[in-house]
Amino acid sequence: MSRTIHRSRRTALAVALGALLVAGTAACNPTSGSSVTTGAKPTTATGTKAASSGQSSSKAAKVGDTIALKGMDTSADVTVVKIVDNPAGADDYTTPDSGKRFFAVQFRIKDTGSKAYSDSPSNGAKLVDSQGQSYDADVSDTKAGTSFPATVNLSPGATGLGFITFQVPSNAKITQIQFGLDSGFADQTGQWNV
């Protein structure tokens, strides 16, 4: 009889832990409310970025444009500063895999929230090609420029600048760059046309 009670308690505990795990996963990765933001922040007549009014313009973002993004606890203005297609590896030992090339994107991240930005930018960055195939970041450094460190910590108002490198097929035509806060788990993703 004590085995039955002990087994029942273990089963109840396992069910309760399973329910907590499912609830926690749903809270960290919600499926509703996700959006892709393609509108660049408006610019002034002098070409500088205007103060954010919380609205994006109807102009599709491209390289050089800034998109205001919101994360779970912070917000940031993210700019795709430039792209370098097919840069050489940082040293003689860094080469892309056979049939692939490096594609490096320089991002500027400005913490516009009231809390510190602490994240790994490469986790939230993706490339998309003309066929709709997406590519995650690679850990390689290239001669395009200085990469972001593994973790970037910015106080409110501070700015970080760095490259994120990808490996893509040699013949892939990259058409979009995507970036999301919270290692890509934020509901909002910015998208720039290449």
CSV table of C-alpha atoms in Angstrom, one decimal:
chain,number,residue,atom,x,y,z
A,1,MET,CA,0.0,0.0,0.0
A,2,SER,CA,2.8,2.4,0.8
A,3,ARG,CA,4.3,1.7,-2.7
A,4,THR,CA,1.0,2.8,-4.3
A,5,ILE,CA,0.9,6.0,-2.3
A,6,HIS,CA,4.6,6.7,-3.0
A,7,ARG,CA,4.0,6.0,-6.8
A,8,SER,CA,1.0,8.3,-6.8
A,9,ARG,CA,3.0,11.1,-5.2
A,10,ARG,CA,5.7,10.7,-7.8
A,11,THR,CA,3.2,10.7,-10.6
A,12,ALA,CA,1.5,13.8,-9.3
A,13,LEU,CA,4.9,15.5,-8.9
A,14,ALA,CA,5.9,14.5,-12.5
A,15,VAL,CA,2.6,15.9,-13.9
A,16,ALA,CA,2.9,19.1,-11.9
A,17,LEU,CA,6.5,19.6,-13.1
A,18,GLY,CA,5.5,18.8,-16.7
A,19,ALA,CA,2.7,21.4,-16.5
A,20,LEU,CA,5.1,24.0,-15.2
A,21,LEU,CA,7.6,23.2,-18.0
A,22,VAL,CA,4.9,23.6,-20.6
A,23,ALA,CA,3.6,26.9,-19.1
A,24,GLY,CA,7.2,28.3,-18.8
A,25,THR,CA,7.9,27.4,-22.4
A,26,ALA,CA,4.7,29.0,-23.6
A,27,ALA,CA,5.6,32.2,-21.6
A,28,CYS,CA,9.1,32.4,-23.0
A,29,ASN,CA,8.1,31.6,-26.6
A,30,PRO,CA,4.6,32.9,-27.2
A,31,THR,CA,3.0,32.2,-30.6
A,32,SER,CA,0.6,35.1,-30.6
A,33,GLY,CA,1.6,38.7,-31.2
A,34,SER,CA,4.8,37.9,-33.2
A,35,SER,CA,5.5,40.4,-36.0
A,36,VAL,CA,8.1,41.3,-38.6
A,37,THR,CA,8.8,45.0,-38.8
A,38,THR,CA,10.1,46.3,-42.1
A,39,GLY,CA,9.5,50.0,-41.7
A,40,ALA,CA,12.6,52.2,-41.2
A,41,LYS,CA,12.6,55.0,-38.7
A,42,PRO,CA,11.8,58.3,-40.5
A,43,THR,CA,14.7,60.6,-41.3
A,44,THR,CA,14.9,64.4,-41.1
A,45,ALA,CA,15.5,66.7,-44.0
A,46,THR,CA,19.2,66.6,-43.3
A,47,GLY,CA,19.2,62.8,-43.6
A,48,THR,CA,19.7,62.0,-39.9
A,49,LYS,CA,17.3,59.7,-38.0
A,50,ALA,CA,14.4,61.6,-36.5
A,51,ALA,CA,13.4,61.1,-32.9
A,52,SER,CA,11.3,58.0,-32.5
A,53,SER,CA,7.6,58.6,-32.1
A,54,GLY,CA,6.9,54.9,-31.7
A,55,GLN,CA,5.8,54.7,-35.3
A,56,SER,CA,7.7,53.2,-38.2
A,57,SER,CA,7.5,54.8,-41.7
A,58,SER,CA,6.0,53.0,-44.6
A,59,LYS,CA,9.4,52.9,-46.3
A,60,ALA,CA,10.8,49.4,-46.4
A,61,ALA,CA,14.1,49.3,-44.5
A,62,LYS,CA,17.3,48.8,-46.4
A,63,VAL,CA,21.1,48.8,-45.5
A,64,GLY,CA,21.8,52.0,-43.6
A,65,ASP,CA,18.3,52.3,-42.1
A,66,THR,CA,17.3,51.9,-38.4
A,67,ILE,CA,14.4,49.9,-37.1
A,68,ALA,CA,13.1,50.4,-33.5
A,69,LEU,CA,12.7,47.0,-31.9
A,70,LYS,CA,11.1,45.9,-28.6
A,71,GLY,CA,12.2,42.9,-26.6
A,72,MET,CA,10.8,41.3,-23.5
A,73,ASP,CA,12.5,43.8,-21.1
A,74,THR,CA,14.2,46.4,-23.2
A,75,SER,CA,14.1,48.1,-26.6
A,76,ALA,CA,16.7,49.1,-29.1
A,77,ASP,CA,17.3,51.0,-32.3
A,78,VAL,CA,19.0,48.5,-34.6
A,79,THR,CA,20.8,49.7,-37.8
A,80,VAL,CA,22.3,47.5,-40.6
A,81,VAL,CA,25.3,49.7,-41.2
A,82,LYS,CA,26.9,47.8,-44.0
A,83,ILE,CA,27.3,44.4,-45.6
A,84,VAL,CA,30.4,42.7,-46.9
A,85,ASP,CA,29.8,39.9,-49.4
A,86,ASN,CA,32.5,37.2,-49.5
A,87,PRO,CA,35.1,38.7,-47.1
A,88,ALA,CA,38.2,36.7,-46.5
A,89,GLY,CA,38.6,34.9,-43.2
A,90,ALA,CA,40.3,36.7,-40.4
A,91,ASP,CA,43.4,34.5,-40.7
A,92,ASP,CA,44.7,31.7,-43.0
A,93,TYR,CA,42.9,29.0,-41.1
A,94,THR,CA,39.4,30.6,-41.3
A,95,THR,CA,37.7,29.6,-44.5
A,96,PRO,CA,34.1,28.9,-45.3
A,97,ASP,CA,33.0,25.3,-45.8
A,98,SER,CA,33.2,23.8,-49.3
A,99,GLY,CA,30.6,25.3,-51.7
A,100,LYS,CA,30.0,28.2,-49.3
A,101,ARG,CA,31.1,31.8,-48.8
A,102,PHE,CA,31.2,34.2,-45.9
A,103,PHE,CA,28.6,37.1,-45.7
A,104,ALA,CA,29.2,39.7,-43.0
A,105,VAL,CA,26.7,42.2,-41.7
A,106,GLN,CA,27.7,45.2,-39.5
A,107,PHE,CA,25.0,46.1,-37.0
A,108,ARG,CA,24.7,49.1,-34.6
A,109,ILE,CA,22.6,48.5,-31.6
A,110,LYS,CA,21.5,51.4,-29.4
A,111,ASP,CA,19.7,50.6,-26.1
A,112,THR,CA,16.6,52.8,-26.0
A,113,GLY,CA,15.0,51.1,-23.0
A,114,SER,CA,15.2,51.8,-19.3
A,115,LYS,CA,17.0,48.5,-18.6
A,116,ALA,CA,20.4,47.3,-19.7
A,117,TYR,CA,20.7,45.4,-23.0
A,118,SER,CA,22.5,42.1,-22.4
A,119,ASP,CA,22.4,39.6,-25.2
A,120,SER,CA,24.3,37.6,-27.8
A,121,PRO,CA,23.4,39.5,-31.0
A,122,SER,CA,24.4,36.7,-33.3
A,123,ASN,CA,21.7,34.5,-31.8
A,124,GLY,CA,19.0,36.9,-33.1
A,125,ALA,CA,20.4,37.5,-36.6
A,126,LYS,CA,19.4,35.7,-39.8
A,127,LEU,CA,19.8,36.0,-43.5
A,128,VAL,CA,17.2,35.1,-46.1
A,129,ASP,CA,18.0,34.3,-49.7
A,130,SER,CA,15.8,34.7,-52.9
A,131,GLN,CA,14.5,31.1,-52.5
A,132,GLY,CA,13.3,31.8,-48.9
A,133,GLN,CA,16.0,29.8,-47.2
A,134,SER,CA,17.2,31.3,-44.0
A,135,TYR,CA,20.7,31.1,-42.5
A,136,ASP,CA,21.9,31.4,-38.9
A,137,ALA,CA,25.1,33.2,-37.8
A,138,ASP,CA,28.5,31.5,-37.9
A,139,VAL,CA,31.2,31.9,-35.3
A,140,SER,CA,33.9,32.8,-37.8
A,141,ASP,CA,35.6,36.1,-37.8
A,142,THR,CA,36.5,37.8,-41.1
A,143,LYS,CA,38.5,40.7,-42.5
A,144,ALA,CA,35.3,42.7,-42.9
A,145,GLY,CA,35.8,44.1,-39.5
A,146,THR,CA,35.5,43.6,-35.7
A,147,SER,CA,32.8,41.1,-34.7
A,148,PHE,CA,30.5,41.5,-31.8
A,149,PRO,CA,31.7,39.6,-28.7
A,150,ALA,CA,29.7,36.6,-27.6
A,151,THR,CA,27.8,38.8,-25.1
A,152,VAL,CA,27.1,42.5,-25.5
A,153,ASN,CA,26.2,44.5,-22.5
A,154,LEU,CA,24.9,48.1,-23.0
A,155,SER,CA,23.5,50.5,-20.4
A,156,PRO,CA,20.4,52.5,-21.4
A,157,GLY,CA,21.4,55.0,-24.1
A,158,ALA,CA,24.7,53.2,-25.0
A,159,THR,CA,25.6,51.9,-28.4
A,160,GLY,CA,27.4,48.8,-29.7
A,161,LEU,CA,28.8,48.2,-33.1
A,162,GLY,CA,30.0,44.9,-34.6
A,163,PHE,CA,29.9,42.4,-37.5
A,164,ILE,CA,28.0,39.2,-37.5
A,165,THR,CA,29.2,36.6,-40.0
A,166,PHE,CA,27.2,33.9,-41.9
A,167,GLN,CA,28.1,31.1,-44.2
A,168,VAL,CA,25.8,30.9,-47.2
A,169,PRO,CA,26.0,28.8,-50.4
A,170,SER,CA,28.3,30.3,-53.0
A,171,ASN,CA,25.4,30.9,-55.4
A,172,ALA,CA,22.9,32.2,-52.9
A,173,LYS,CA,21.4,35.6,-53.5
A,174,ILE,CA,20.8,37.2,-50.1
A,175,THR,CA,17.7,39.4,-50.2
A,176,GLN,CA,16.9,40.1,-46.5
A,177,ILE,CA,18.6,40.5,-43.2
A,178,GLN,CA,16.6,39.9,-40.0
A,179,PHE,CA,17.3,40.7,-36.4
A,180,GLY,CA,15.4,40.1,-33.1
A,181,LEU,CA,16.2,41.1,-29.5
A,182,ASP,CA,16.3,38.5,-26.7
A,183,SER,CA,18.5,36.1,-28.9
A,184,GLY,CA,15.7,36.1,-31.5
A,185,PHE,CA,12.9,35.1,-29.0
A,186,ALA,CA,11.3,38.6,-28.9
A,187,ASP,CA,7.9,38.9,-30.6
A,188,GLN,CA,9.2,41.5,-32.9
A,189,THR,CA,11.8,41.0,-35.7
A,190,GLY,CA,13.3,43.7,-37.8
A,191,GLN,CA,13.8,43.0,-41.5
A,192,TRP,CA,16.0,44.9,-44.0
A,193,ASN,CA,16.0,44.4,-47.8
A,194,VAL,CA,19.4,43.9,-49.4
